[in-house]
CSV table of C-alpha atoms in Angstrom, one decimal:
chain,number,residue,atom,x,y,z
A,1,UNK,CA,-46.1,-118.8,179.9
A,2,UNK,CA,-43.5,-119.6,176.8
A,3,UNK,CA,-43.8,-117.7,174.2
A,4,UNK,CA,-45.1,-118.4,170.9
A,5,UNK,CA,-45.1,-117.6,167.6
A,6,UNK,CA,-46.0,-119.0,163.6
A,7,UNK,CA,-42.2,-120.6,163.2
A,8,UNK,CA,-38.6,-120.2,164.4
A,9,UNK,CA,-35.4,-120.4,162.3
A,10,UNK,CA,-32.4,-122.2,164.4
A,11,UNK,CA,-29.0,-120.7,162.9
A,12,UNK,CA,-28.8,-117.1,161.1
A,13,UNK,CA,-25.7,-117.4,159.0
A,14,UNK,CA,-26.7,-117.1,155.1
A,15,UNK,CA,-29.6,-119.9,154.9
A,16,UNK,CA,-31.5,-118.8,158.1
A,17,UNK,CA,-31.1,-115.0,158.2
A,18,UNK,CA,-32.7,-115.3,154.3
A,19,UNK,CA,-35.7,-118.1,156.1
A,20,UNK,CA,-36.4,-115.7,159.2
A,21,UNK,CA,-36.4,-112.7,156.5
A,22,UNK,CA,-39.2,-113.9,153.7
A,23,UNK,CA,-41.3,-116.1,156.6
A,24,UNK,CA,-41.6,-112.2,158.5
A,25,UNK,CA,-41.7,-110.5,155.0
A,26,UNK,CA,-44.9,-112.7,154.6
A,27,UNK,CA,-46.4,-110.9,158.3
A,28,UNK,CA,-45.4,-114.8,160.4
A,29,UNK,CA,-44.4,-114.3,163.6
A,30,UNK,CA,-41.1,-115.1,163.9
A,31,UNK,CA,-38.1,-115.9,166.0
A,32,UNK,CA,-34.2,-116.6,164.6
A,33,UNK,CA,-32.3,-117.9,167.4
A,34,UNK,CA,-28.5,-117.6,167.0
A,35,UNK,CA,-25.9,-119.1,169.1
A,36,UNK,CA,-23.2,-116.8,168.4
A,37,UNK,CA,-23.5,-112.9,166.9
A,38,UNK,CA,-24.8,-111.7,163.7
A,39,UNK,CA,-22.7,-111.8,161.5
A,40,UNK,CA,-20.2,-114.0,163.0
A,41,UNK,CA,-17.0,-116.3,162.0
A,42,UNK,CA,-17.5,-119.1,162.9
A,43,UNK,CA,-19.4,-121.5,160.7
A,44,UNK,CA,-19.8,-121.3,156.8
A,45,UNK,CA,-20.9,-118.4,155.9
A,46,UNK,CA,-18.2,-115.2,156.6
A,47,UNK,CA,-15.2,-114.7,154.5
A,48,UNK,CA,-15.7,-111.2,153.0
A,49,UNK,CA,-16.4,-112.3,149.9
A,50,UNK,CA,-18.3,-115.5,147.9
A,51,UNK,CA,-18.7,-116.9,144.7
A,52,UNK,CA,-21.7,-116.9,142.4
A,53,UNK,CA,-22.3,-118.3,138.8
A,54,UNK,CA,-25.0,-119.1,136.4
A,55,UNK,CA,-22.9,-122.1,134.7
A,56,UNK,CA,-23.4,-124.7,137.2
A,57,UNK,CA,-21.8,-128.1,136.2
A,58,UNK,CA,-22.7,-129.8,139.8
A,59,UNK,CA,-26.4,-130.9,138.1
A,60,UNK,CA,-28.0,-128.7,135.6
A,61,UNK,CA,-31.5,-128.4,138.2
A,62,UNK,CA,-29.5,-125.9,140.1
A,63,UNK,CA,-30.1,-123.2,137.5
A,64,UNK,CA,-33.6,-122.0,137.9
A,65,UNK,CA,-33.0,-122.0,141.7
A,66,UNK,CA,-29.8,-119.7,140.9
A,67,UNK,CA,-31.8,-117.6,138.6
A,68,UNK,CA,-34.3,-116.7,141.5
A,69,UNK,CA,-31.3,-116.9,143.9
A,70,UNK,CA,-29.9,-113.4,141.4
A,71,UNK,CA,-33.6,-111.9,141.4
A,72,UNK,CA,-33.5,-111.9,145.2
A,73,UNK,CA,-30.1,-110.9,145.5
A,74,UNK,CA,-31.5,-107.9,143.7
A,75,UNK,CA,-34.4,-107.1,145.6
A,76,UNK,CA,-32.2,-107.6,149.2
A,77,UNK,CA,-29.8,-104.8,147.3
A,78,UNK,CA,-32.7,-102.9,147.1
A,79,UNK,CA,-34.3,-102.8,149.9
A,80,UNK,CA,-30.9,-102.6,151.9
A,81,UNK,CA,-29.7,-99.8,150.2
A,82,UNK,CA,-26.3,-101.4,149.9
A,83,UNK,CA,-24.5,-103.3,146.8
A,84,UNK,CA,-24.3,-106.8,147.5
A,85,UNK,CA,-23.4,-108.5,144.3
A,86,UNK,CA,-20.5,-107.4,142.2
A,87,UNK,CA,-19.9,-108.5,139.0
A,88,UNK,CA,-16.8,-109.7,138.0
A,89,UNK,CA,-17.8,-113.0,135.4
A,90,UNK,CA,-16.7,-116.1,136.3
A,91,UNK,CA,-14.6,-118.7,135.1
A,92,UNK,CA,-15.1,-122.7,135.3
A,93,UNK,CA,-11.8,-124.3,134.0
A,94,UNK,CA,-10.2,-127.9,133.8
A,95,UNK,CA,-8.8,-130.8,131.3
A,96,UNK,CA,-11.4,-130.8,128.7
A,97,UNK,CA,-13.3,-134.1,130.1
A,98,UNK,CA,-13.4,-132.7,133.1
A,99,UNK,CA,-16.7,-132.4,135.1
A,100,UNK,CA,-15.5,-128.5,136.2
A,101,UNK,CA,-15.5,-127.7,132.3
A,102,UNK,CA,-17.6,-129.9,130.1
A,103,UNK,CA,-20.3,-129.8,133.1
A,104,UNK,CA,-20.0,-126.0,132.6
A,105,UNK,CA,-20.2,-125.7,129.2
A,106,UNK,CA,-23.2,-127.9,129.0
A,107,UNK,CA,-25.1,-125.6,131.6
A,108,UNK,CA,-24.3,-122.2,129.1
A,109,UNK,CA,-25.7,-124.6,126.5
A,110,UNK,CA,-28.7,-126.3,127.9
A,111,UNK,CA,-29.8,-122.2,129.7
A,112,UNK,CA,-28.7,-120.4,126.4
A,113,UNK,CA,-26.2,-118.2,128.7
A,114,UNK,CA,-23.7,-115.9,127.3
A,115,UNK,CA,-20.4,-117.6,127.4
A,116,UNK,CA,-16.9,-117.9,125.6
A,117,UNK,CA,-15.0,-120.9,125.8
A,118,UNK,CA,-10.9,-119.9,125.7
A,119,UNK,CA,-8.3,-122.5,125.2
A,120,UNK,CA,-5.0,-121.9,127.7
A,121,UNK,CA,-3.8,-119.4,125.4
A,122,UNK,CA,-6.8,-117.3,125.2
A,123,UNK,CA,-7.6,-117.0,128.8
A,124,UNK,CA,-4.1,-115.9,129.6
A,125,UNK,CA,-4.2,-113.2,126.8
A,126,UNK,CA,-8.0,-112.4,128.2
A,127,UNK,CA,-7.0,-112.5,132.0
A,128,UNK,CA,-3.3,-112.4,132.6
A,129,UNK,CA,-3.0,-113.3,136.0
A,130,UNK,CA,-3.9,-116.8,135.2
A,131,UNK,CA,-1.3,-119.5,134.8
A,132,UNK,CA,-2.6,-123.1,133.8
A,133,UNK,CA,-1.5,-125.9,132.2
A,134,UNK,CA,-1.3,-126.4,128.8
A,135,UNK,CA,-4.4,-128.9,128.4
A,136,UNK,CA,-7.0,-126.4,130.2
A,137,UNK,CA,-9.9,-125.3,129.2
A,138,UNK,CA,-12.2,-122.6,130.3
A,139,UNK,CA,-16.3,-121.6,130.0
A,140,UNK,CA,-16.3,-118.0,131.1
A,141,UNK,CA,-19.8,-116.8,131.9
A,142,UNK,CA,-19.7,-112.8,132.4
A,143,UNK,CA,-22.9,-113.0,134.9
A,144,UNK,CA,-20.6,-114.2,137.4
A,145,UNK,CA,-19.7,-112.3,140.3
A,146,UNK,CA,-19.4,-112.2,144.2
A,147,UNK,CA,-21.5,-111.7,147.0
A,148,UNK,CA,-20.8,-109.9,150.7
A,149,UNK,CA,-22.1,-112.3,152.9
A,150,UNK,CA,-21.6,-110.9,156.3
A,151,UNK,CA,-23.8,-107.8,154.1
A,152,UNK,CA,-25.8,-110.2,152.8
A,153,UNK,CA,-26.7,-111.5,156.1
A,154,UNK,CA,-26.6,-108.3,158.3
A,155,UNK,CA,-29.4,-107.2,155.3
A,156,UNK,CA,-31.4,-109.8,155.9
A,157,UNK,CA,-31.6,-109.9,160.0
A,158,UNK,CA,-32.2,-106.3,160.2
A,159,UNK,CA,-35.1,-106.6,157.0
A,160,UNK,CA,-36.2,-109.5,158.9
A,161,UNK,CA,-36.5,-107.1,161.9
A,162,UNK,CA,-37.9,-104.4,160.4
A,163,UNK,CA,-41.0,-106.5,159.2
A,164,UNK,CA,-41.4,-108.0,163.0
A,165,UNK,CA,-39.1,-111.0,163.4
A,166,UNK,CA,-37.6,-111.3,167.4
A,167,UNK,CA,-34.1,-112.3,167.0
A,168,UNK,CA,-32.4,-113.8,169.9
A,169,UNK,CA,-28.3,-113.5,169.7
A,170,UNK,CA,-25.7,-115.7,172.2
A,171,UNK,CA,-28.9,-118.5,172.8
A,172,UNK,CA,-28.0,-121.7,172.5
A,173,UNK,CA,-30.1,-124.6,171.3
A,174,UNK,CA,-30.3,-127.4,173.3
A,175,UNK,CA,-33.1,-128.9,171.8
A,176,UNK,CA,-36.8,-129.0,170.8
A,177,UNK,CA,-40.1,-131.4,171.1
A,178,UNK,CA,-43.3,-132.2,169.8
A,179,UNK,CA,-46.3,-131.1,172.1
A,180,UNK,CA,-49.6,-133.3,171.9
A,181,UNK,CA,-50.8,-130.4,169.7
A,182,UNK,CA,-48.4,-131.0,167.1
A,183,UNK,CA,-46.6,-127.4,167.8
A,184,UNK,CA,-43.0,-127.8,168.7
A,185,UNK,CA,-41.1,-126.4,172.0
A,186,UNK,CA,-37.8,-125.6,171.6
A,187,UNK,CA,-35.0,-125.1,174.7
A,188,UNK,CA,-32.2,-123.1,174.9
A,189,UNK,CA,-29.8,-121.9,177.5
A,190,UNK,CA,-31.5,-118.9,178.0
A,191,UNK,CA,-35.8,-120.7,178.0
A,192,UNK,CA,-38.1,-122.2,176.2
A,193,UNK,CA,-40.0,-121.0,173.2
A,194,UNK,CA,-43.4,-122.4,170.6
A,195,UNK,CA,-43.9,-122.7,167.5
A,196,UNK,CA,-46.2,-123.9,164.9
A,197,UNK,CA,-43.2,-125.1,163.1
A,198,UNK,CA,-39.4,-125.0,162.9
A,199,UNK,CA,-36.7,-124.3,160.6
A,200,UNK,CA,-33.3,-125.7,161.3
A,201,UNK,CA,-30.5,-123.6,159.3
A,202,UNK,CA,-28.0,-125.0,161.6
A,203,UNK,CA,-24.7,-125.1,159.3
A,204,UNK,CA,-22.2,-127.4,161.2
A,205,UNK,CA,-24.4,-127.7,163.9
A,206,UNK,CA,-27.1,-129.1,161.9
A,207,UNK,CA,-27.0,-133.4,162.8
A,208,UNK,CA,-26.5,-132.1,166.0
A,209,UNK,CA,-30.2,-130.3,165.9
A,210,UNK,CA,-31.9,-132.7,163.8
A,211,UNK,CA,-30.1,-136.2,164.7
A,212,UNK,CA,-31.7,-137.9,161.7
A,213,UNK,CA,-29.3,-135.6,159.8
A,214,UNK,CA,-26.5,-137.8,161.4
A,215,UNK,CA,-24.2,-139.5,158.4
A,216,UNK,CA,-26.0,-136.7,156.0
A,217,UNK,CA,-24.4,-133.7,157.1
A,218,UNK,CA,-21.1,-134.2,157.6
A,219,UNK,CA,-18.7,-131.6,159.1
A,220,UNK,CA,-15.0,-130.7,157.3
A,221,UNK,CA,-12.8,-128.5,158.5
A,222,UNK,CA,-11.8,-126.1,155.6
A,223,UNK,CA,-9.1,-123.0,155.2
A,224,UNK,CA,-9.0,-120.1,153.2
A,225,UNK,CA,-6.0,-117.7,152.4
A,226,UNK,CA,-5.6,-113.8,151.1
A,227,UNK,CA,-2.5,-113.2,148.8
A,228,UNK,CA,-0.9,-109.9,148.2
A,229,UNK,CA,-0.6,-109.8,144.7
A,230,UNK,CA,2.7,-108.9,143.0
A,231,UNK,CA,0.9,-107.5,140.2
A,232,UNK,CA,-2.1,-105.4,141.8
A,233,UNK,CA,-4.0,-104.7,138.4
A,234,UNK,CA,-4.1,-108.3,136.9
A,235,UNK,CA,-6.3,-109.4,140.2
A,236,UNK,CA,-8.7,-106.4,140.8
A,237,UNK,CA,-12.8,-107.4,140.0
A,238,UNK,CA,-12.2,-106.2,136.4
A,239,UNK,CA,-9.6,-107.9,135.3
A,240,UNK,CA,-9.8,-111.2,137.7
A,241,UNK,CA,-12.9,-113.1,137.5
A,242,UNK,CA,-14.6,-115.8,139.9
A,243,UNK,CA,-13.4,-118.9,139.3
A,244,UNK,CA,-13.1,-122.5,140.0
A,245,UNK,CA,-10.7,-125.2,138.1
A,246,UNK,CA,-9.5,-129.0,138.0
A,247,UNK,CA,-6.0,-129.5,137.9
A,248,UNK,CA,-3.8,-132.7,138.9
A,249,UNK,CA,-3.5,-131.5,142.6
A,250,UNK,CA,-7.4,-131.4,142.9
A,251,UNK,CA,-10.3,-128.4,143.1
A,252,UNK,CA,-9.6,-125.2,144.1
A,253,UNK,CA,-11.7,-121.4,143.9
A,254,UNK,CA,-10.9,-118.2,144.1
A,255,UNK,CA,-12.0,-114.8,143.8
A,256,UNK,CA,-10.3,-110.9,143.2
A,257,UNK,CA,-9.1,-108.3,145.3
A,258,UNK,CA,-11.9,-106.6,147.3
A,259,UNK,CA,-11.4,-103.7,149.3
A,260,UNK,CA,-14.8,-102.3,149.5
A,261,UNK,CA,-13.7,-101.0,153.1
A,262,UNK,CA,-10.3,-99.2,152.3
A,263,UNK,CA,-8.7,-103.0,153.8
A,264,UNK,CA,-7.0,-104.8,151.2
A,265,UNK,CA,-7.7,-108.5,151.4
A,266,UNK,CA,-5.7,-109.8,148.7
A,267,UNK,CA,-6.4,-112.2,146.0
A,268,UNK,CA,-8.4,-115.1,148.4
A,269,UNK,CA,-8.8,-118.8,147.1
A,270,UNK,CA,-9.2,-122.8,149.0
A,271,UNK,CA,-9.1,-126.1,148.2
A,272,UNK,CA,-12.2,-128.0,148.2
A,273,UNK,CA,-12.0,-130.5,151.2
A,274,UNK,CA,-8.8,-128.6,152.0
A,275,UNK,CA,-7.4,-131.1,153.6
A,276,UNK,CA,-10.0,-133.8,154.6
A,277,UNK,CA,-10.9,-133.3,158.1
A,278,UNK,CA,-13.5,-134.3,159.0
A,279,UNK,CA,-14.5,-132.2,162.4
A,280,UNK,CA,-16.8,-131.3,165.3
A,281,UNK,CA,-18.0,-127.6,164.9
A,282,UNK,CA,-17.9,-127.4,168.8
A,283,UNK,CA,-14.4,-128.6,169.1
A,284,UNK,CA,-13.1,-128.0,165.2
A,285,UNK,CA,-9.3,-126.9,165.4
A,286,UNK,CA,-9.4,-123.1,164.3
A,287,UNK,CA,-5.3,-122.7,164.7
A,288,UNK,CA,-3.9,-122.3,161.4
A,289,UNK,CA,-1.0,-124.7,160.8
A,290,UNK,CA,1.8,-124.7,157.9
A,291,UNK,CA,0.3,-127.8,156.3
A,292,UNK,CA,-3.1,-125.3,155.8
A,293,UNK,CA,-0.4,-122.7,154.5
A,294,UNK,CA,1.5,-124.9,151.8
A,295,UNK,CA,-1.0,-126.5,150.3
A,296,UNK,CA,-2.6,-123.3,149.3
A,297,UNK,CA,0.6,-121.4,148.5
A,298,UNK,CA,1.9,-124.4,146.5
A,299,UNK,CA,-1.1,-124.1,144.3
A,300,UNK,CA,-1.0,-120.2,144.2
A,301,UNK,CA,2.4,-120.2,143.1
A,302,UNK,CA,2.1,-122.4,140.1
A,303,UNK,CA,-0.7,-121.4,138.6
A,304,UNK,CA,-1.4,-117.6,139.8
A,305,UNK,CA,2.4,-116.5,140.3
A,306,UNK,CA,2.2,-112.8,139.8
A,307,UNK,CA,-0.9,-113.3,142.7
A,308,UNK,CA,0.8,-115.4,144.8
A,309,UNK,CA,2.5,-112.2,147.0
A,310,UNK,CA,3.0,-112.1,150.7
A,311,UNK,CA,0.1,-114.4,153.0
A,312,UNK,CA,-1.9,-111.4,154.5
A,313,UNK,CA,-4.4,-113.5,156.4
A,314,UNK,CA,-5.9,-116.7,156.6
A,315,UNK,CA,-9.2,-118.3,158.1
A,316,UNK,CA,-10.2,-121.9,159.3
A,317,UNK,CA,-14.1,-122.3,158.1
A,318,UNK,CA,-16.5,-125.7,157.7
A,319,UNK,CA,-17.9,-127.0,155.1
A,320,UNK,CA,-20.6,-129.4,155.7
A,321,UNK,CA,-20.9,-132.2,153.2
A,322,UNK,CA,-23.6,-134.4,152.1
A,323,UNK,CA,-22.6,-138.3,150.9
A,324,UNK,CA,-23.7,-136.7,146.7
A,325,UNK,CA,-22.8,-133.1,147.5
A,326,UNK,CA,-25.8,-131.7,146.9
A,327,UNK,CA,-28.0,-129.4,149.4
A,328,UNK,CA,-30.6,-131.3,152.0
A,329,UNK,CA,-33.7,-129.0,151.8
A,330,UNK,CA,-36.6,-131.1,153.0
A,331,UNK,CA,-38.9,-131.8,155.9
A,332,UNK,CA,-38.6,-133.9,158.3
A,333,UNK,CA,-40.5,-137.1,157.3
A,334,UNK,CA,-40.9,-138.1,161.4
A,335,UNK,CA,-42.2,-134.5,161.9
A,336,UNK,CA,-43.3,-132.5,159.0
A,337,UNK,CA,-43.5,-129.3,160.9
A,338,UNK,CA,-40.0,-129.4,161.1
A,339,UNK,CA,-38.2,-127.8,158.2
A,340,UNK,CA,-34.3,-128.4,157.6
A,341,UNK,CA,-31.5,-126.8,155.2
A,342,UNK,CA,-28.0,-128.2,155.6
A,343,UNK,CA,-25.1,-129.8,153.5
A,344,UNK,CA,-24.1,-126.9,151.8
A,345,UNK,CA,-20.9,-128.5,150.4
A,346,UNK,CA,-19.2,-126.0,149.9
A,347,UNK,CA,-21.1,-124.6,147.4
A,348,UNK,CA,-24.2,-123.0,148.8
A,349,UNK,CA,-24.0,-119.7,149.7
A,350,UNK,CA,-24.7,-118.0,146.5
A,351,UNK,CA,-27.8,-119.6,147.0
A,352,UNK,CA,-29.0,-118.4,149.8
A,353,UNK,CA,-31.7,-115.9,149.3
A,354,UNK,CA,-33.5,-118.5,147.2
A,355,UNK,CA,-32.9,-121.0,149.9
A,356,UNK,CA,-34.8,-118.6,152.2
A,357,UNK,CA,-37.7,-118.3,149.8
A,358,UNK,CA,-37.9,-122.3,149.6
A,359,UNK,CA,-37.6,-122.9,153.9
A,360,UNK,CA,-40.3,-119.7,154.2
A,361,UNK,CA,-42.6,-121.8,151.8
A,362,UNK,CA,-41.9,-125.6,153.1
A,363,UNK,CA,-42.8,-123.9,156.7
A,364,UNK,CA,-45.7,-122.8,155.5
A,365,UNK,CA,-46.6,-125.3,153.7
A,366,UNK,CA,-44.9,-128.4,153.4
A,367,UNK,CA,-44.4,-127.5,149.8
A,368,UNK,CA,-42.6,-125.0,147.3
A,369,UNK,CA,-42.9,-124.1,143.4
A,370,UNK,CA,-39.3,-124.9,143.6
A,371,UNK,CA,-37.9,-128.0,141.9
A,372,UNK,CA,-35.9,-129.6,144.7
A,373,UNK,CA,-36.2,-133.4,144.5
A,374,UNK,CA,-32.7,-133.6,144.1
A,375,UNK,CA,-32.3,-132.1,147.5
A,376,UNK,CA,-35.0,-134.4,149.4
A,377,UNK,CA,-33.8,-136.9,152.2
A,378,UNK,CA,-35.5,-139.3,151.1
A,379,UNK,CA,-32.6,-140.1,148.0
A,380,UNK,CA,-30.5,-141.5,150.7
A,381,UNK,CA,-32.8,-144.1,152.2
A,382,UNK,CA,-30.6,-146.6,151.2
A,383,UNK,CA,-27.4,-145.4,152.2
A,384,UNK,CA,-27.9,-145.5,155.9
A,385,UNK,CA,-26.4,-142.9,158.1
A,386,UNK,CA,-22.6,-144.3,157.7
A,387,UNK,CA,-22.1,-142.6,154.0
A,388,UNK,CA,-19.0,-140.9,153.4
A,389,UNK,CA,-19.1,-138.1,151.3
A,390,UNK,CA,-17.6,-138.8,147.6
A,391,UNK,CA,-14.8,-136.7,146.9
């Protein structure tokens, strides 16, 4: 006989560990089936530490899903028992008619959040570690912060676990079908399980889960880097905020020191679509190469010199991009019992117990209190499944 429960989450990085956790918080049986280990690194969503903010330029609909997303985080702290979020502010910075800044600065406005706008001057007096040219300009937002996400997602499996929800580690999917009674079956290497309905949280992996996802959720490959900083106190989480900025050699983030383990990471930052490979997660090149190394240092050592010490590590991650950038939460409109969250961009972690709420619900349901039509599949109907994602 196969076994059987109310839904199954596919993936348990950040989006499905925070799915599988609310559905069994709400008494479904449940099953999370992840390929790899829990927490693991490789797919989107390790790197010691990630980025949140309130001041969202990317479209202003994203802020009451990020206010829920900091409740959450909150009530995961909580019932953990561990500090997840740490404030540190952040900063969104850029020529003054860029989309990083003005976008910004519009979200503090339209919300009503706390917020100080600094000219290049100011934010170097403020924050001294920073280093930008002369025409920037900065919103800094002080309910910025970052997030632990291998914490975040440990918390959330072993919650999820503690309220009933089977998790199955090292399985891999090979792929599911509708029954005749409308339940779906899903296959791994390992058997065969049913469901009532599915959630696919696959990261990378997703188009390869839910073809129709093919063209919408696009793979990149993406590296990160940890500086020693020359000047240790200008980059600690007090004195070093979040950030994210525009300047002439494209996007990049960044984020403090963090040695919450007695390691000492260094000051961490990327590029966004590092260096615009596009990838397979199965066969994504994880060797780190000098061209990963100099486009990051280059940047560092302009802008951040007195952070821009020895490399101490680097990573090779994935983004997974949609054609606008912007999240896919939706179900599948050729089978409704099937939930999917992917095309993260880059940008979706800090998310991610909200995200959970809103796949719990649409399993459920089909529906969610949430506003997420700008994250419905159905807004690229007419782009067919060849879109390349903007950059």
């Amino acid at each position: 006989m196969d076994e059987t429960y109310d839904a199954i989450v596919i993936g348990l990085g950040g989006m499905g560990s925070a799915a599988l956790y609310h559905l069994a918080k709400r008494g479904l049986k449940a099953l999370g089936i992840e390929q790899f280990e829990i927490p693991h690194n490789l797919g989107s969503s390790h790197g010691l530490t990630r980025i949140i903010r309130l001041a969202y330029y990317e479209d202003l609909s994203y802020v009451p899903l990020l206010r829920r997303a900091y409740e959450l985080w909150a009530d995961l702290e909580a019932a953990f028992g561990e500090q997840l979020f740490f404030q540190t502010g952040s900063i969104d910075m850029g020529p003054e008619d860029s989309d990083v800044f003005s976008g910004s600065l519009r979200s503090c406005i339209e919300h009503g959040f706390e917020h100080d706008v600094l000219d290049n001057v100011e934010l170097r007096k403020r924050f001294p570690g920073y280093r930008m040219p002369a025409e920037t300009m900065a919103v800094f937002q002080p309910q910025g912060g970052l997030l632990t996400p291998e914490r975040c997602i440990s918390a959330c499996a072993q919650l999820a676990q503690s309220h009933g929800a089977h998790i199955h580690c090292g399985e891999r999917v090979l792929g599911w079908d509708i029954l005749a009674d409308e339940r779906v079956a899903v296959r791994t290497d390992a058997g065969r399980y049913v469901a009532e309905k599915l959630v696919i949280c696959g990261g990378a992996w997703a188009y390869k889960l839910a073809p129709s996802l093919a063209g919408l959720a696009l793979p990149e490959r993406q590296a990160l880097i940890w500086l020693a900083p020359k000047r240790a106190d200008w980059f600690q989480l007090d004195r070093f905020p979040v950030w994210n900025g525009q300047v002439e050699e494209g996007r990049y983030y960044g984020l403090p020191e963090f040695n919450p383990t007695g390691a000492t990471p260094g000051m961490k930052l990327g590029r966004y679509h590092h260096l615009d490979e596009a990838c397979d997660p199965d066969t994504v090149n994880r060797e780190l190469h000098g061209a990963d190394e100099a486009i990051l240092r280059q940047f560092a050592e302009r802008y951040f010199p007195d952070g821009a010490g020895r490399t101490v590590d680097m990573v090779v991650c994935m983004f997974t991009n949609t054609p606008d950038e912007h999240f896919l939460l939706d179900t599948l409109p050729e089978a409704p019992q099937i939930s999917v969250a992917a095309g993260f961009s880059g940008h979706g972690f800090k998310m991610a117990s909200v995200i959970g709420e809103v796949m719990a619900d649409l399993a459920q349901t089909g529906e969610t209190r949430h506003d997420i039509a700008l994250h419905r599949l159905s807004r690229f109907s007419h782009h067919g499944a060849d879109a390349a994602p903007d950059e």
